[in-house]
mmCIF file with all atom_site columns, C-alpha atoms in Angstrom:
data_model
loop_
_atom_site.group_PDB
_atom_site.id
_atom_site.type_symbol
_atom_site.label_atom_id
_atom_site.label_alt_id
_atom_site.label_comp_id
_atom_site.label_asym_id
_atom_site.label_entity_id
_atom_site.label_seq_id
_atom_site.pdbx_PDB_ins_code
_atom_site.Cartn_x
_atom_site.Cartn_y
_atom_site.Cartn_z
_atom_site.occupancy
_atom_site.B_iso_or_equiv
_atom_site.pdbx_formal_charge
_atom_site.auth_seq_id
_atom_site.auth_comp_id
_atom_site.auth_asym_id
_atom_site.auth_atom_id
_atom_site.pdbx_PDB_model_num
ATOM 1   C CA . MET A 1 1   ? 85.687  90.923  82.012  1.00 83.00 ? 8   MET A CA 1
ATOM 2   C CA . ALA A 1 2   ? 87.760  88.271  83.799  1.00 87.00 ? 9   ALA A CA 1
ATOM 3   C CA . PHE A 1 3   ? 90.039  90.987  85.202  1.00 88.00 ? 10  PHE A CA 1
ATOM 4   C CA . ILE A 1 4   ? 87.039  92.827  86.664  1.00 91.00 ? 11  ILE A CA 1
ATOM 5   C CA . ARG A 1 5   ? 85.831  89.617  88.317  1.00 91.00 ? 12  ARG A CA 1
ATOM 6   C CA . PHE A 1 6   ? 89.378  88.937  89.537  1.00 90.00 ? 13  PHE A CA 1
ATOM 7   C CA . VAL A 1 7   ? 89.530  92.367  91.155  1.00 89.00 ? 14  VAL A CA 1
ATOM 8   C CA . MET A 1 8   ? 86.104  91.955  92.728  1.00 91.00 ? 15  MET A CA 1
ATOM 9   C CA . PHE A 1 9   ? 86.777  88.536  94.247  1.00 91.00 ? 16  PHE A CA 1
ATOM 10  C CA . GLY A 1 10  ? 90.513  88.810  94.861  1.00 87.00 ? 17  GLY A CA 1
ATOM 11  C CA . GLY A 1 11  ? 90.325  92.427  95.957  1.00 86.00 ? 18  GLY A CA 1
ATOM 12  C CA . GLY A 1 12  ? 87.388  91.780  98.247  1.00 90.00 ? 19  GLY A CA 1
ATOM 13  C CA . VAL A 1 13  ? 89.111  88.875  99.909  1.00 91.00 ? 20  VAL A CA 1
ATOM 14  C CA . GLY A 1 14  ? 92.336  90.929  99.968  1.00 84.00 ? 21  GLY A CA 1
ATOM 15  C CA . VAL A 1 15  ? 90.701  93.768  101.881 1.00 85.00 ? 22  VAL A CA 1
ATOM 16  C CA . LEU A 1 16  ? 89.251  91.284  104.374 1.00 91.00 ? 23  LEU A CA 1
ATOM 17  C CA . ALA A 1 17  ? 92.681  89.641  104.613 1.00 88.00 ? 24  ALA A CA 1
ATOM 18  C CA . GLY A 1 18  ? 94.236  93.012  105.386 1.00 83.00 ? 25  GLY A CA 1
ATOM 19  C CA . PHE A 1 19  ? 91.931  93.431  108.367 1.00 89.00 ? 26  PHE A CA 1
ATOM 20  C CA . ALA A 1 20  ? 92.521  89.833  109.461 1.00 93.00 ? 27  ALA A CA 1
ATOM 21  C CA . VAL A 1 21  ? 96.299  90.262  109.362 1.00 89.00 ? 28  VAL A CA 1
ATOM 22  C CA . THR A 1 22  ? 96.020  93.438  111.464 1.00 87.00 ? 29  THR A CA 1
ATOM 23  C CA . LEU A 1 23  ? 93.841  91.645  114.037 1.00 92.00 ? 30  LEU A CA 1
ATOM 24  C CA . LEU A 1 24  ? 96.026  88.522  114.194 1.00 94.00 ? 31  LEU A CA 1
ATOM 25  C CA . ALA A 1 25  ? 99.229  90.568  114.406 1.00 90.00 ? 32  ALA A CA 1
ATOM 26  C CA . VAL A 1 26  ? 98.107  91.704  117.848 1.00 91.00 ? 33  VAL A CA 1
ATOM 27  C CA . ALA A 1 27  ? 98.543  88.134  119.099 1.00 95.00 ? 34  ALA A CA 1
ATOM 28  C CA . MET A 1 28  ? 101.477 86.888  116.991 1.00 95.00 ? 35  MET A CA 1
ATOM 29  C CA . PRO A 1 29  ? 104.360 88.217  114.860 1.00 92.00 ? 36  PRO A CA 1
ATOM 30  C CA . TRP A 1 30  ? 103.185 90.032  111.718 1.00 85.00 ? 37  TRP A CA 1
ATOM 31  C CA . ALA A 1 31  ? 104.898 87.595  109.326 1.00 85.00 ? 38  ALA A CA 1
ATOM 32  C CA . VAL A 1 32  ? 103.163 84.613  110.989 1.00 92.00 ? 39  VAL A CA 1
ATOM 33  C CA . ALA A 1 33  ? 99.793  86.379  110.858 1.00 92.00 ? 40  ALA A CA 1
ATOM 34  C CA . ASN A 1 34  ? 100.407 87.142  107.171 1.00 85.00 ? 41  ASN A CA 1
ATOM 35  C CA . ALA A 1 35  ? 101.289 83.488  106.478 1.00 89.00 ? 42  ALA A CA 1
ATOM 36  C CA . VAL A 1 36  ? 98.110  82.205  108.151 1.00 93.00 ? 43  VAL A CA 1
ATOM 37  C CA . VAL A 1 37  ? 95.905  84.706  106.312 1.00 92.00 ? 44  VAL A CA 1
ATOM 38  C CA . THR A 1 38  ? 97.722  84.082  103.016 1.00 86.00 ? 45  THR A CA 1
ATOM 39  C CA . VAL A 1 39  ? 96.993  80.343  103.189 1.00 90.00 ? 46  VAL A CA 1
ATOM 40  C CA . ALA A 1 40  ? 93.323  80.835  104.048 1.00 93.00 ? 47  ALA A CA 1
ATOM 41  C CA . SER A 1 41  ? 92.724  83.584  101.514 1.00 90.00 ? 48  SER A CA 1
ATOM 42  C CA . THR A 1 42  ? 94.569  81.672  98.748  1.00 89.00 ? 49  THR A CA 1
ATOM 43  C CA . LEU A 1 43  ? 92.354  78.623  99.239  1.00 91.00 ? 50  LEU A CA 1
ATOM 44  C CA . LEU A 1 44  ? 89.206  80.785  99.142  1.00 93.00 ? 51  LEU A CA 1
ATOM 45  C CA . CYS A 1 45  ? 90.362  82.876  96.168  1.00 90.00 ? 52  CYS A CA 1
ATOM 46  C CA . THR A 1 46  ? 91.427  79.850  94.135  1.00 91.00 ? 53  THR A CA 1
ATOM 47  C CA . GLU A 1 47  ? 87.934  78.407  94.518  1.00 92.00 ? 54  GLU A CA 1
ATOM 48  C CA . LEU A 1 48  ? 86.274  81.727  93.646  1.00 91.00 ? 55  LEU A CA 1
ATOM 49  C CA . HIS A 1 49  ? 88.545  82.249  90.647  1.00 90.00 ? 56  HIS A CA 1
ATOM 50  C CA . ALA A 1 50  ? 87.918  78.724  89.333  1.00 90.00 ? 57  ALA A CA 1
ATOM 51  C CA . ARG A 1 51  ? 84.152  79.008  89.645  1.00 90.00 ? 58  ARG A CA 1
ATOM 52  C CA . TYR A 1 52  ? 83.517  82.648  88.759  1.00 90.00 ? 59  TYR A CA 1
ATOM 53  C CA . THR A 1 53  ? 86.537  84.607  87.554  1.00 89.00 ? 60  THR A CA 1
ATOM 54  C CA . PHE A 1 54  ? 87.708  82.134  84.914  1.00 87.00 ? 61  PHE A CA 1
ATOM 55  C CA . ARG A 1 55  ? 84.375  80.251  84.754  1.00 85.00 ? 62  ARG A CA 1
ATOM 56  C CA . LYS A 1 56  ? 85.683  76.707  84.784  1.00 83.00 ? 63  LYS A CA 1
ATOM 57  C CA . GLY A 1 57  ? 82.234  75.426  85.716  1.00 81.00 ? 64  GLY A CA 1
ATOM 58  C CA . ARG A 1 58  ? 83.664  73.594  88.716  1.00 85.00 ? 65  ARG A CA 1
ATOM 59  C CA . GLY A 1 59  ? 85.768  74.166  91.775  1.00 85.00 ? 66  GLY A CA 1
ATOM 60  C CA . ALA A 1 60  ? 89.555  74.174  91.643  1.00 87.00 ? 67  ALA A CA 1
ATOM 61  C CA . GLY A 1 61  ? 91.337  70.839  91.633  1.00 88.00 ? 68  GLY A CA 1
ATOM 62  C CA . TRP A 1 62  ? 94.524  69.928  93.433  1.00 88.00 ? 69  TRP A CA 1
ATOM 63  C CA . ARG A 1 63  ? 96.655  71.029  90.465  1.00 88.00 ? 70  ARG A CA 1
ATOM 64  C CA . GLU A 1 64  ? 95.107  74.495  90.426  1.00 90.00 ? 71  GLU A CA 1
ATOM 65  C CA . HIS A 1 65  ? 95.459  74.843  94.186  1.00 90.00 ? 72  HIS A CA 1
ATOM 66  C CA . TRP A 1 66  ? 99.172  73.911  94.114  1.00 90.00 ? 73  TRP A CA 1
ATOM 67  C CA . GLN A 1 67  ? 99.906  76.177  91.181  1.00 89.00 ? 74  GLN A CA 1
ATOM 68  C CA . SER A 1 68  ? 97.970  79.025  92.757  1.00 89.00 ? 75  SER A CA 1
ATOM 69  C CA . ALA A 1 69  ? 99.899  78.436  95.971  1.00 89.00 ? 76  ALA A CA 1
ATOM 70  C CA . GLY A 1 70  ? 103.094 79.071  94.059  1.00 89.00 ? 77  GLY A CA 1
ATOM 71  C CA . SER A 1 71  ? 101.976 82.498  92.899  1.00 87.00 ? 78  SER A CA 1
ATOM 72  C CA . ALA A 1 72  ? 100.541 83.184  96.347  1.00 86.00 ? 79  ALA A CA 1
ATOM 73  C CA . SER A 1 73  ? 103.954 82.411  97.850  1.00 90.00 ? 80  SER A CA 1
ATOM 74  C CA . ALA A 1 74  ? 105.449 85.113  95.677  1.00 90.00 ? 81  ALA A CA 1
ATOM 75  C CA . ALA A 1 75  ? 102.667 87.486  96.789  1.00 86.00 ? 82  ALA A CA 1
ATOM 76  C CA . TYR A 1 76  ? 103.428 86.620  100.423 1.00 86.00 ? 83  TYR A CA 1
ATOM 77  C CA . LEU A 1 77  ? 107.081 87.557  99.886  1.00 92.00 ? 84  LEU A CA 1
ATOM 78  C CA . VAL A 1 78  ? 106.048 90.855  98.307  1.00 92.00 ? 85  VAL A CA 1
ATOM 79  C CA . THR A 1 79  ? 103.675 91.808  101.128 1.00 87.00 ? 86  THR A CA 1
ATOM 80  C CA . SER A 1 80  ? 106.039 90.672  103.877 1.00 89.00 ? 87  SER A CA 1
ATOM 81  C CA . GLY A 1 81  ? 108.924 92.475  102.193 1.00 94.00 ? 88  GLY A CA 1
ATOM 82  C CA . ALA A 1 82  ? 106.903 95.681  101.935 1.00 95.00 ? 89  ALA A CA 1
ATOM 83  C CA . ILE A 1 83  ? 105.991 95.556  105.613 1.00 91.00 ? 90  ILE A CA 1
ATOM 84  C CA . GLY A 1 84  ? 109.587 94.707  106.521 1.00 93.00 ? 91  GLY A CA 1
ATOM 85  C CA . VAL A 1 85  ? 110.824 97.773  104.662 1.00 96.00 ? 92  VAL A CA 1
ATOM 86  C CA . LEU A 1 86  ? 108.129 99.875  106.321 1.00 96.00 ? 93  LEU A CA 1
ATOM 87  C CA . HIS A 1 87  ? 109.233 98.698  109.770 1.00 93.00 ? 94  HIS A CA 1
ATOM 88  C CA . LEU A 1 88  ? 112.863 99.532  108.903 1.00 96.00 ? 95  LEU A CA 1
ATOM 89  C CA . LEU A 1 89  ? 111.962 103.006 107.712 1.00 96.00 ? 96  LEU A CA 1
ATOM 90  C CA . ARG A 1 90  ? 109.239 103.738 110.292 1.00 95.00 ? 97  ARG A CA 1
ATOM 91  C CA . PRO A 1 91  ? 109.486 101.365 113.273 1.00 92.00 ? 98  PRO A CA 1
ATOM 92  C CA . SER A 1 92  ? 106.589 103.114 114.995 1.00 92.00 ? 99  SER A CA 1
ATOM 93  C CA . ALA A 1 93  ? 104.213 102.894 112.041 1.00 90.00 ? 100 ALA A CA 1
ATOM 94  C CA . GLY A 1 94  ? 100.686 102.264 113.243 1.00 88.00 ? 101 GLY A CA 1
ATOM 95  C CA . PRO A 1 95  ? 98.080  99.805  111.942 1.00 86.00 ? 102 PRO A CA 1
ATOM 96  C CA . ALA A 1 96  ? 96.608  102.325 109.458 1.00 89.00 ? 103 ALA A CA 1
ATOM 97  C CA . VAL A 1 97  ? 99.987  102.812 107.727 1.00 93.00 ? 104 VAL A CA 1
ATOM 98  C CA . GLU A 1 98  ? 100.654 99.060  107.785 1.00 88.00 ? 105 GLU A CA 1
ATOM 99  C CA . GLN A 1 99  ? 97.238  98.495  106.207 1.00 85.00 ? 106 GLN A CA 1
ATOM 100 C CA . MET A 1 100 ? 97.940  100.974 103.401 1.00 91.00 ? 107 MET A CA 1
ATOM 101 C CA . VAL A 1 101 ? 101.337 99.428  102.663 1.00 93.00 ? 108 VAL A CA 1
ATOM 102 C CA . TYR A 1 102 ? 99.932  95.881  102.875 1.00 86.00 ? 109 TYR A CA 1
ATOM 103 C CA . LEU A 1 103 ? 97.021  96.628  100.536 1.00 86.00 ? 110 LEU A CA 1
ATOM 104 C CA . GLY A 1 104 ? 99.281  98.481  98.085  1.00 91.00 ? 111 GLY A CA 1
ATOM 105 C CA . ALA A 1 105 ? 101.737 95.554  97.966  1.00 93.00 ? 112 ALA A CA 1
ATOM 106 C CA . SER A 1 106 ? 98.818  93.119  97.693  1.00 86.00 ? 113 SER A CA 1
ATOM 107 C CA . GLY A 1 107 ? 97.451  95.050  94.716  1.00 87.00 ? 114 GLY A CA 1
ATOM 108 C CA . LEU A 1 108 ? 100.784 94.897  92.896  1.00 91.00 ? 115 LEU A CA 1
ATOM 109 C CA . ALA A 1 109 ? 101.198 91.218  93.680  1.00 89.00 ? 116 ALA A CA 1
ATOM 110 C CA . GLY A 1 110 ? 97.597  90.599  92.636  1.00 87.00 ? 117 GLY A CA 1
ATOM 111 C CA . ALA A 1 111 ? 98.223  91.984  89.166  1.00 89.00 ? 118 ALA A CA 1
ATOM 112 C CA . GLY A 1 112 ? 101.045 89.468  88.744  1.00 90.00 ? 119 GLY A CA 1
ATOM 113 C CA . ARG A 1 113 ? 98.859  86.674  90.132  1.00 88.00 ? 120 ARG A CA 1
ATOM 114 C CA . PHE A 1 114 ? 96.131  87.491  87.622  1.00 90.00 ? 121 PHE A CA 1
ATOM 115 C CA . LEU A 1 115 ? 98.555  86.967  84.758  1.00 91.00 ? 122 LEU A CA 1
ATOM 116 C CA . VAL A 1 116 ? 99.840  83.689  86.176  1.00 90.00 ? 123 VAL A CA 1
ATOM 117 C CA . LEU A 1 117 ? 96.323  82.377  86.854  1.00 89.00 ? 124 LEU A CA 1
ATOM 118 C CA . ARG A 1 118 ? 94.990  83.454  83.486  1.00 90.00 ? 125 ARG A CA 1
ATOM 119 C CA . VAL A 1 119 ? 97.900  82.352  81.307  1.00 90.00 ? 126 VAL A CA 1
ATOM 120 C CA . TYR A 1 120 ? 98.896  79.206  83.149  1.00 87.00 ? 127 TYR A CA 1
ATOM 121 C CA . VAL A 1 121 ? 96.788  77.903  86.033  1.00 89.00 ? 128 VAL A CA 1
ATOM 122 C CA . PHE A 1 122 ? 93.271  78.285  84.584  1.00 87.00 ? 129 PHE A CA 1
ATOM 123 C CA . ALA A 1 123 ? 94.156  78.344  80.888  1.00 83.00 ? 130 ALA A CA 1
ATOM 124 C CA . THR A 1 124 ? 92.533  75.709  78.752  1.00 71.00 ? 131 THR A CA 1
ATOM 125 C CA . ARG A 1 125 ? 94.828  73.290  76.972  1.00 55.00 ? 132 ARG A CA 1
ATOM 126 C CA . SER A 1 126 ? 94.240  75.101  73.674  1.00 49.00 ? 133 SER A CA 1
ATOM 127 C CA . THR A 1 127 ? 95.243  78.507  75.102  1.00 49.00 ? 134 THR A CA 1
ATOM 128 C CA . ARG A 1 128 ? 98.107  77.364  77.350  1.00 51.00 ? 135 ARG A CA 1
ATOM 129 C CA . PRO A 1 129 ? 101.539 78.241  75.905  1.00 54.00 ? 136 PRO A CA 1
ATOM 130 C CA . LEU A 1 130 ? 103.191 75.287  74.194  1.00 51.00 ? 137 LEU A CA 1
ATOM 131 C CA . ARG A 1 131 ? 106.166 73.638  75.824  1.00 55.00 ? 138 ARG A CA 1
ATOM 132 C CA . PRO A 1 132 ? 109.131 73.135  73.463  1.00 56.00 ? 139 PRO A CA 1
ATOM 133 C CA . GLN A 1 133 ? 110.135 69.534  72.770  1.00 55.00 ? 140 GLN A CA 1
ATOM 134 C CA . GLY A 1 134 ? 112.539 68.034  75.289  1.00 54.00 ? 141 GLY A CA 1
ATOM 135 C CA . THR A 1 135 ? 111.786 70.455  78.132  1.00 53.00 ? 142 THR A CA 1
ATOM 136 C CA . SER A 1 136 ? 110.662 69.429  81.567  1.00 51.00 ? 143 SER A CA 1
ATOM 137 C CA . ALA A 1 137 ? 106.986 68.986  82.306  1.00 49.00 ? 144 ALA A CA 1
ATOM 138 C CA . VAL A 1 138 ? 107.483 70.308  85.853  1.00 47.00 ? 145 VAL A CA 1
ATOM 139 C CA . PRO A 1 139 ? 105.532 73.583  86.096  1.00 48.00 ? 146 PRO A CA 1
ATOM 140 C CA . VAL A 1 140 ? 107.140 76.775  87.227  1.00 44.00 ? 147 VAL A CA 1
ATOM 141 C CA . LEU A 1 141 ? 105.116 77.769  90.291  1.00 44.00 ? 148 LEU A CA 1
ATOM 142 C CA . LEU A 1 142 ? 106.630 81.107  91.260  1.00 43.00 ? 149 LEU A CA 1
ATOM 143 C CA . ALA A 1 143 ? 106.156 83.813  88.702  1.00 41.00 ? 150 ALA A CA 1
ATOM 144 C CA . ALA A 1 144 ? 105.188 87.290  89.747  1.00 38.00 ? 151 ALA A CA 1
#
């Protein structure tokens, strides 16, 4: 059930983000537009996922936002990389093709983000994987 909610909220925001990137890319470089939209959509999605997808009963705290930002950074690299490859292969690709590539890359990155959010960011202490004795308590932020 959580995955269905994740797809509804994350996918819905992702589709809106795809349109926003396309609109902003008219006024600025695509990678900058993607960065701006990634920050805004990550903040919104982290709140939605805390409240509804993983049903924490509250909004996301600073820890969840920072950890979510780590997985969102990986997603940003995936989407920017996909568009970069598209522009290398088809420099004259129009907005419709960019949108398809962006949304496809976002979907793949989103599946990885779901796993990171479920297993690590929004896991309860009892379901979070145990850390072996003597290892660092610094969380690994990028995993996707």
